[in-house]
XYZ file of N, CA and C in Angstrom:
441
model
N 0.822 -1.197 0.000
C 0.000 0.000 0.000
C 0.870 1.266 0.000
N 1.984 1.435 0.858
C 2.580 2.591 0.732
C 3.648 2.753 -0.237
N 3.731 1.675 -1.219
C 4.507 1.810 -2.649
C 3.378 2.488 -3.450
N 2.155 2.109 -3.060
C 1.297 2.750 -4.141
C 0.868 4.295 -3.964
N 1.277 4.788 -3.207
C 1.066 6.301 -2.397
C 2.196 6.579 -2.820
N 3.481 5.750 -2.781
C 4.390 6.900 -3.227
C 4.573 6.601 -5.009
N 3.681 6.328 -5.661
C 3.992 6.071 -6.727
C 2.563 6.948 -7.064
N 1.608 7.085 -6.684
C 0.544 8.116 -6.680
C 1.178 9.348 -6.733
N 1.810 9.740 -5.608
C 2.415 11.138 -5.067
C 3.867 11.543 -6.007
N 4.166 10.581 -6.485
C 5.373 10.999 -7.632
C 4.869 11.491 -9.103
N 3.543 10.810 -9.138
C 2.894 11.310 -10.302
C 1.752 12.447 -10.488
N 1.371 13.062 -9.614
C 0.498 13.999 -9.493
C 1.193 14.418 -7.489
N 2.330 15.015 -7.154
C 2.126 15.662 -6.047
C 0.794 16.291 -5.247
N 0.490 15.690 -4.250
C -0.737 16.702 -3.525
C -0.454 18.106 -3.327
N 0.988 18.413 -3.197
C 0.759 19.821 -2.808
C 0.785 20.339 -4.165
N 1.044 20.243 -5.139
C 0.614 20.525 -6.625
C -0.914 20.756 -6.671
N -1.251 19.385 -6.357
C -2.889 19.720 -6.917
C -3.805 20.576 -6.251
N -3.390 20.992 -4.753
C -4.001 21.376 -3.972
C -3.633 22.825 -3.862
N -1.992 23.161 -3.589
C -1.509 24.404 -3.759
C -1.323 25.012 -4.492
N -0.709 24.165 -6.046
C -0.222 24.879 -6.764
C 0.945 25.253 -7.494
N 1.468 25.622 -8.359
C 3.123 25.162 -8.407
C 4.008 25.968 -7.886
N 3.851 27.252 -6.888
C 4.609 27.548 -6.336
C 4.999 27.239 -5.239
N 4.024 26.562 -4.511
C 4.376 25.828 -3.313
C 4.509 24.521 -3.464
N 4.046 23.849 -4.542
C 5.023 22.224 -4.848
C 6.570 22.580 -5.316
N 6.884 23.717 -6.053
C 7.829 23.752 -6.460
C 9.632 24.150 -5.223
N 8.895 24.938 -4.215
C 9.737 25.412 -3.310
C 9.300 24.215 -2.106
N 8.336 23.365 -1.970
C 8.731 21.857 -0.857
C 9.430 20.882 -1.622
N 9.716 21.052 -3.404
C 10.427 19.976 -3.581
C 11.727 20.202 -3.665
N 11.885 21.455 -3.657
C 13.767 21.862 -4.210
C 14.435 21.814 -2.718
N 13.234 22.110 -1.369
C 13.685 22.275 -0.236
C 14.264 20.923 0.367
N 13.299 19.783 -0.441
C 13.969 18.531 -0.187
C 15.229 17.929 -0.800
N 14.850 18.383 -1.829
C 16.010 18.221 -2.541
C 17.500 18.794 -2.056
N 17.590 19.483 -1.438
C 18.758 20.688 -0.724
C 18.860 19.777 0.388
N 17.739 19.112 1.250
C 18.127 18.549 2.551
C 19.026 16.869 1.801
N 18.623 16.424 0.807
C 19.267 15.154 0.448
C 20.338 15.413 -0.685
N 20.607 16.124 -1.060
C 21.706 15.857 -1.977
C 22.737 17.061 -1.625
N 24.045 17.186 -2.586
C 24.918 18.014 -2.245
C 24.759 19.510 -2.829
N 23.740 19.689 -3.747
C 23.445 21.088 -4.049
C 22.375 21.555 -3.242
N 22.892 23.239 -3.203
C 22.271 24.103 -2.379
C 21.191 24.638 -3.215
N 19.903 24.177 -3.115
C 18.483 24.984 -3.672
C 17.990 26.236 -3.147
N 18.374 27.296 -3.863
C 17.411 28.109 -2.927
C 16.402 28.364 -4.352
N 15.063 28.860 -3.863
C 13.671 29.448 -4.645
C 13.374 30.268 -4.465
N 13.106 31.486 -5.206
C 12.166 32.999 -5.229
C 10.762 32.998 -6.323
N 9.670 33.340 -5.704
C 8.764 33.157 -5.811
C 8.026 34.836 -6.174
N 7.383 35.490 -7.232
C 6.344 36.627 -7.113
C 5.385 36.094 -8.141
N 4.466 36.448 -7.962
C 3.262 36.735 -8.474
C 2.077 35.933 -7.966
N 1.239 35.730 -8.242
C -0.160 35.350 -8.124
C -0.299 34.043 -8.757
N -0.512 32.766 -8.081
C -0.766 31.295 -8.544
C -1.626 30.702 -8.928
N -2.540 31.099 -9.703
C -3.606 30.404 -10.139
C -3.263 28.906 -10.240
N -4.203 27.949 -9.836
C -4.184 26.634 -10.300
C -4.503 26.787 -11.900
N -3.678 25.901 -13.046
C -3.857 26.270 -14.355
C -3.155 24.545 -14.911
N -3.726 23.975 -15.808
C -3.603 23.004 -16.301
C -2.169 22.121 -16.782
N -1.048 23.791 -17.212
C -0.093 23.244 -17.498
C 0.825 22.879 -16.407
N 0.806 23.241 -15.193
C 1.277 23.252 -14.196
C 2.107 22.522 -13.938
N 1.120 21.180 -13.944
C 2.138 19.740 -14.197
C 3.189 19.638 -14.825
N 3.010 19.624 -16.060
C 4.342 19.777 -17.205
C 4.930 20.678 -16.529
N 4.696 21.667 -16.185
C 5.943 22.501 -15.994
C 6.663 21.970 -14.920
N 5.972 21.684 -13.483
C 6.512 20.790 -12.476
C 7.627 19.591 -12.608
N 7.108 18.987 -13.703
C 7.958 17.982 -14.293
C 9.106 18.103 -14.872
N 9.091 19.114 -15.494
C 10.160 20.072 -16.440
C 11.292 20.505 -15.037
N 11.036 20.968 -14.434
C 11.914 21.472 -12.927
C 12.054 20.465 -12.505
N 11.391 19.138 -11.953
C 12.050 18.361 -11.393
C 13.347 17.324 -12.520
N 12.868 17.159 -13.875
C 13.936 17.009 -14.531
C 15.493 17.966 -14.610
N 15.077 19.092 -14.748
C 16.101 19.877 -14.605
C 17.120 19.513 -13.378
N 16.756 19.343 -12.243
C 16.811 19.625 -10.741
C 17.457 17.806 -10.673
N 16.975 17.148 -11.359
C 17.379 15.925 -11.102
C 18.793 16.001 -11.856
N 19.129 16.681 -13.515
C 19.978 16.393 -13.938
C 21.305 17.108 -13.538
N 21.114 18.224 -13.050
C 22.001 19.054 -12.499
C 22.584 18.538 -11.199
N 21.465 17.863 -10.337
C 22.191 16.586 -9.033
C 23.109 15.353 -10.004
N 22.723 15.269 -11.090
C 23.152 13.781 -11.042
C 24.305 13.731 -12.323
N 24.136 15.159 -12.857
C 24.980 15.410 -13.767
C 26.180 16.849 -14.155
N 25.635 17.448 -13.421
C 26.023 19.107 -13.319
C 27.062 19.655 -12.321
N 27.591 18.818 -11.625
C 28.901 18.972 -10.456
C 28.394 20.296 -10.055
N 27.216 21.042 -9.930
C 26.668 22.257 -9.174
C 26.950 22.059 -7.555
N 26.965 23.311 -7.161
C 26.828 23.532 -5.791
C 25.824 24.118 -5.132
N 25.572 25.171 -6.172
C 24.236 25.749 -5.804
C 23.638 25.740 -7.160
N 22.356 25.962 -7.011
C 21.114 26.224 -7.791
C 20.322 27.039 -7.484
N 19.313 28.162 -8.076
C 18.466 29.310 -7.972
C 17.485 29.306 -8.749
N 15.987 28.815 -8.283
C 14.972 28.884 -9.308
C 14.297 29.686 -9.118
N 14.249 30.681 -9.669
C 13.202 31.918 -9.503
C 11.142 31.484 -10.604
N 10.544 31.825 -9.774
C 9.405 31.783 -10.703
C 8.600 33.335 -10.793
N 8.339 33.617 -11.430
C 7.081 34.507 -11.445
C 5.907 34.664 -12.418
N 4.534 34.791 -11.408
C 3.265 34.631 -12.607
C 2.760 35.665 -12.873
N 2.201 35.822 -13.845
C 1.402 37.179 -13.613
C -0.072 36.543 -14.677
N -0.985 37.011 -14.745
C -2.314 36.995 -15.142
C -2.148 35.747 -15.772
N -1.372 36.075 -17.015
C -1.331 35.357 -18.797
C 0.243 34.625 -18.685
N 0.950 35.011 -17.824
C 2.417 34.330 -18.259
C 2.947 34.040 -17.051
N 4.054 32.784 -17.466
C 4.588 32.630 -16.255
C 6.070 32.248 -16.892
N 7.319 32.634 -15.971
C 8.466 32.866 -16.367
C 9.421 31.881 -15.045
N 9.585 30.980 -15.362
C 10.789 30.263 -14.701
C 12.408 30.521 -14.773
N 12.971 30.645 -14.116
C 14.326 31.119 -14.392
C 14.951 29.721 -13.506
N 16.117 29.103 -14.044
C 17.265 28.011 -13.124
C 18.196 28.606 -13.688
N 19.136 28.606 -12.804
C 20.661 29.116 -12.739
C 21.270 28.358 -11.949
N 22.305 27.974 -12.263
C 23.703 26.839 -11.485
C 24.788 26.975 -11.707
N 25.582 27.272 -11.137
C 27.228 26.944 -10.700
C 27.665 25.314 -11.361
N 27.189 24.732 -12.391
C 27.199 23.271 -12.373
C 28.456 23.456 -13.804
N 28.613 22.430 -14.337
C 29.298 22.171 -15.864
C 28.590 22.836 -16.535
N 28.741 23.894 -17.679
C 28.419 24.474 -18.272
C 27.936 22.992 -19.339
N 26.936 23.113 -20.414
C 26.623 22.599 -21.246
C 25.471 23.287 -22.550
N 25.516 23.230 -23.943
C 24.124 23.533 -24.422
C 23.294 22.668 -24.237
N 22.171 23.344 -24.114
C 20.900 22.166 -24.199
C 20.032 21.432 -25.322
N 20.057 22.510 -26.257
C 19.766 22.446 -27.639
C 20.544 21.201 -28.392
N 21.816 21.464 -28.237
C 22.715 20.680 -28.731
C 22.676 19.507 -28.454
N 22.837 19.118 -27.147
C 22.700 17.770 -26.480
C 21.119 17.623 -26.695
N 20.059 17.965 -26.412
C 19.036 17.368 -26.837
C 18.743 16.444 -28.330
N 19.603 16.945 -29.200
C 19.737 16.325 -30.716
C 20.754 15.353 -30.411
N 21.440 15.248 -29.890
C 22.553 13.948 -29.660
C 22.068 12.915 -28.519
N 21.648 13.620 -27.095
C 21.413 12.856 -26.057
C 20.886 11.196 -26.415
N 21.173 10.622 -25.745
C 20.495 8.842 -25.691
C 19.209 8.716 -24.595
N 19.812 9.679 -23.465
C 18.991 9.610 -22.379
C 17.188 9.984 -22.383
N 16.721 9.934 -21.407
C 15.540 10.393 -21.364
C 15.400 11.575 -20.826
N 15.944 12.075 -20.004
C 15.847 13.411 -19.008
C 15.762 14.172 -20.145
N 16.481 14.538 -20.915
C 16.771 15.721 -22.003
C 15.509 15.499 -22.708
N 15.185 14.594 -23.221
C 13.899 14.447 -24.231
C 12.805 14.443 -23.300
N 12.517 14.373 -22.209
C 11.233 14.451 -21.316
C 11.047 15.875 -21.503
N 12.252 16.577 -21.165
C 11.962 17.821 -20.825
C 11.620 18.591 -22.581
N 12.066 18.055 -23.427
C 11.536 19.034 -24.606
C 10.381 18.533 -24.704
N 9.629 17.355 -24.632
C 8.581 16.685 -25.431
C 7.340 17.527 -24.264
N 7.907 17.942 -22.724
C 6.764 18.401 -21.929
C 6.784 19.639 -22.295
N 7.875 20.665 -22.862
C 8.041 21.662 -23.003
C 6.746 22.240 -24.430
N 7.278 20.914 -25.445
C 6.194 20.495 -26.348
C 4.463 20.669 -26.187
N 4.650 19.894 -24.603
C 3.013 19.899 -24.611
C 2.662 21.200 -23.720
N 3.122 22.181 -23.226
C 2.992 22.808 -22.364
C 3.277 24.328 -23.237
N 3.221 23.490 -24.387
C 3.753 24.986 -25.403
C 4.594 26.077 -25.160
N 5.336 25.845 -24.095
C 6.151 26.669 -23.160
C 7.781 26.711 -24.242
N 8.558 27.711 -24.149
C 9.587 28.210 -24.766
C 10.664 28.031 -23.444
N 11.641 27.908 -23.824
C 13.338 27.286 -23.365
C 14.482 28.115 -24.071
N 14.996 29.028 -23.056
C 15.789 29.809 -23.974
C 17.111 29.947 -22.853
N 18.329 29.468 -23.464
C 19.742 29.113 -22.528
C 20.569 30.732 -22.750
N 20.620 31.481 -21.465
C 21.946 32.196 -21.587
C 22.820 32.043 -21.658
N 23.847 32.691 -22.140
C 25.146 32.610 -22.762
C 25.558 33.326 -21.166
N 26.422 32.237 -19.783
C 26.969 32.753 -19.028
C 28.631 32.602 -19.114
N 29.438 32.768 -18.237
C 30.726 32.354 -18.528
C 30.971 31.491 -17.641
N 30.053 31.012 -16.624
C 30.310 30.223 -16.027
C 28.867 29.071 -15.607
N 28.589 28.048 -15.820
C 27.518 27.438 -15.194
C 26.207 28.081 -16.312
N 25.146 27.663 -16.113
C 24.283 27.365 -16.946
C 22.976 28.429 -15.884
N 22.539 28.923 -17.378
C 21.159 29.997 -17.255
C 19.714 29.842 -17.938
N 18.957 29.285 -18.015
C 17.907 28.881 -18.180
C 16.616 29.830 -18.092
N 15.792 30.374 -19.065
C 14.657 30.547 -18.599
C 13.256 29.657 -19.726
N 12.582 29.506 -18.802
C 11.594 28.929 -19.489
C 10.487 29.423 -19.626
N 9.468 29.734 -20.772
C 8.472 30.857 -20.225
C 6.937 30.030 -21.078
N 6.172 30.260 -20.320
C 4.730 29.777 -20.961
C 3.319 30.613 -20.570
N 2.457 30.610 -21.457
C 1.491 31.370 -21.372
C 0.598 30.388 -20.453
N -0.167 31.281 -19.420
C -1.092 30.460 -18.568
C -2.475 30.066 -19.342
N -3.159 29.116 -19.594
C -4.089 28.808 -20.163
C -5.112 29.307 -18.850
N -6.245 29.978 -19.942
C -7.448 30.344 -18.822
C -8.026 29.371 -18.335
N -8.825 28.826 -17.232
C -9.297 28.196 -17.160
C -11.015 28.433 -17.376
């Protein structure tokens, strides 16, 4: 029974469905910071509507967040979100191995890289990598569907 709760709760989070993705998004990075060796911190503005794409986007951050633990020699990490009415704008930034994403997405074997374009896909949401000199800049941006 409690394999099936946590296999429930990996696929639809309660505090997602209930809160929302700014508060699923800052209890999961907070866990994430207590178990692994990168430092998560999250900044949060605007107004959270519950909104359909949510999920995907949730998913999209925890891929990110997974590959940068398991691939990115980061120390710290910084996910900023902000919503406003019609849009919502994700920002990740890391101290990790610099890499393109674009690039490796056309070569990658793995799944992480292709999860994250194919949700990016369904979430109609845009992925656009800064050019830093050190570590990797990310923003991701998608229009909120009305409900």
């Amino acid at each position: 029974m409690e394999n099936a709760r946590q296999i429930s709760q990996k696929l639809m989070p309660p505090l997602l469905q209930n809160h929302g993705l700014s508060v699923a998004m800052e209890d999961y990075l907070s866990r994430l910071a207590k178990t692994s060796e990168v430092n998560f911190c999250f900044e949060s503005t605007g107004k959270f509507a519950s909104n359909p794409n949510d999920y995907e986007i949730f998913r999209i951050l925890q891929e990110f967040a997974n590959n940068i633990i398991r691939h990115g020699n980061a120390s710290h990490c910084t996910v900023r979100i902000a919503a406003e009415e019609s849009d919502l704008c994700v920002e990740i930034i890391d101290d990790g191995t610099k890499f393109d994403f674009w690039a490796l997405s056309s070569s990658s074997r793995g799944a992480g890289i292709s999860n994250i374009v194919s949700r990016l896909n369904v979430a109609k949401a845009g992925l656009q990598q800064i050019e830093v000199l050190s570590g990797n800049h990310f923003i991701l941006t998608a229009n909120r569907i009305r409900c």
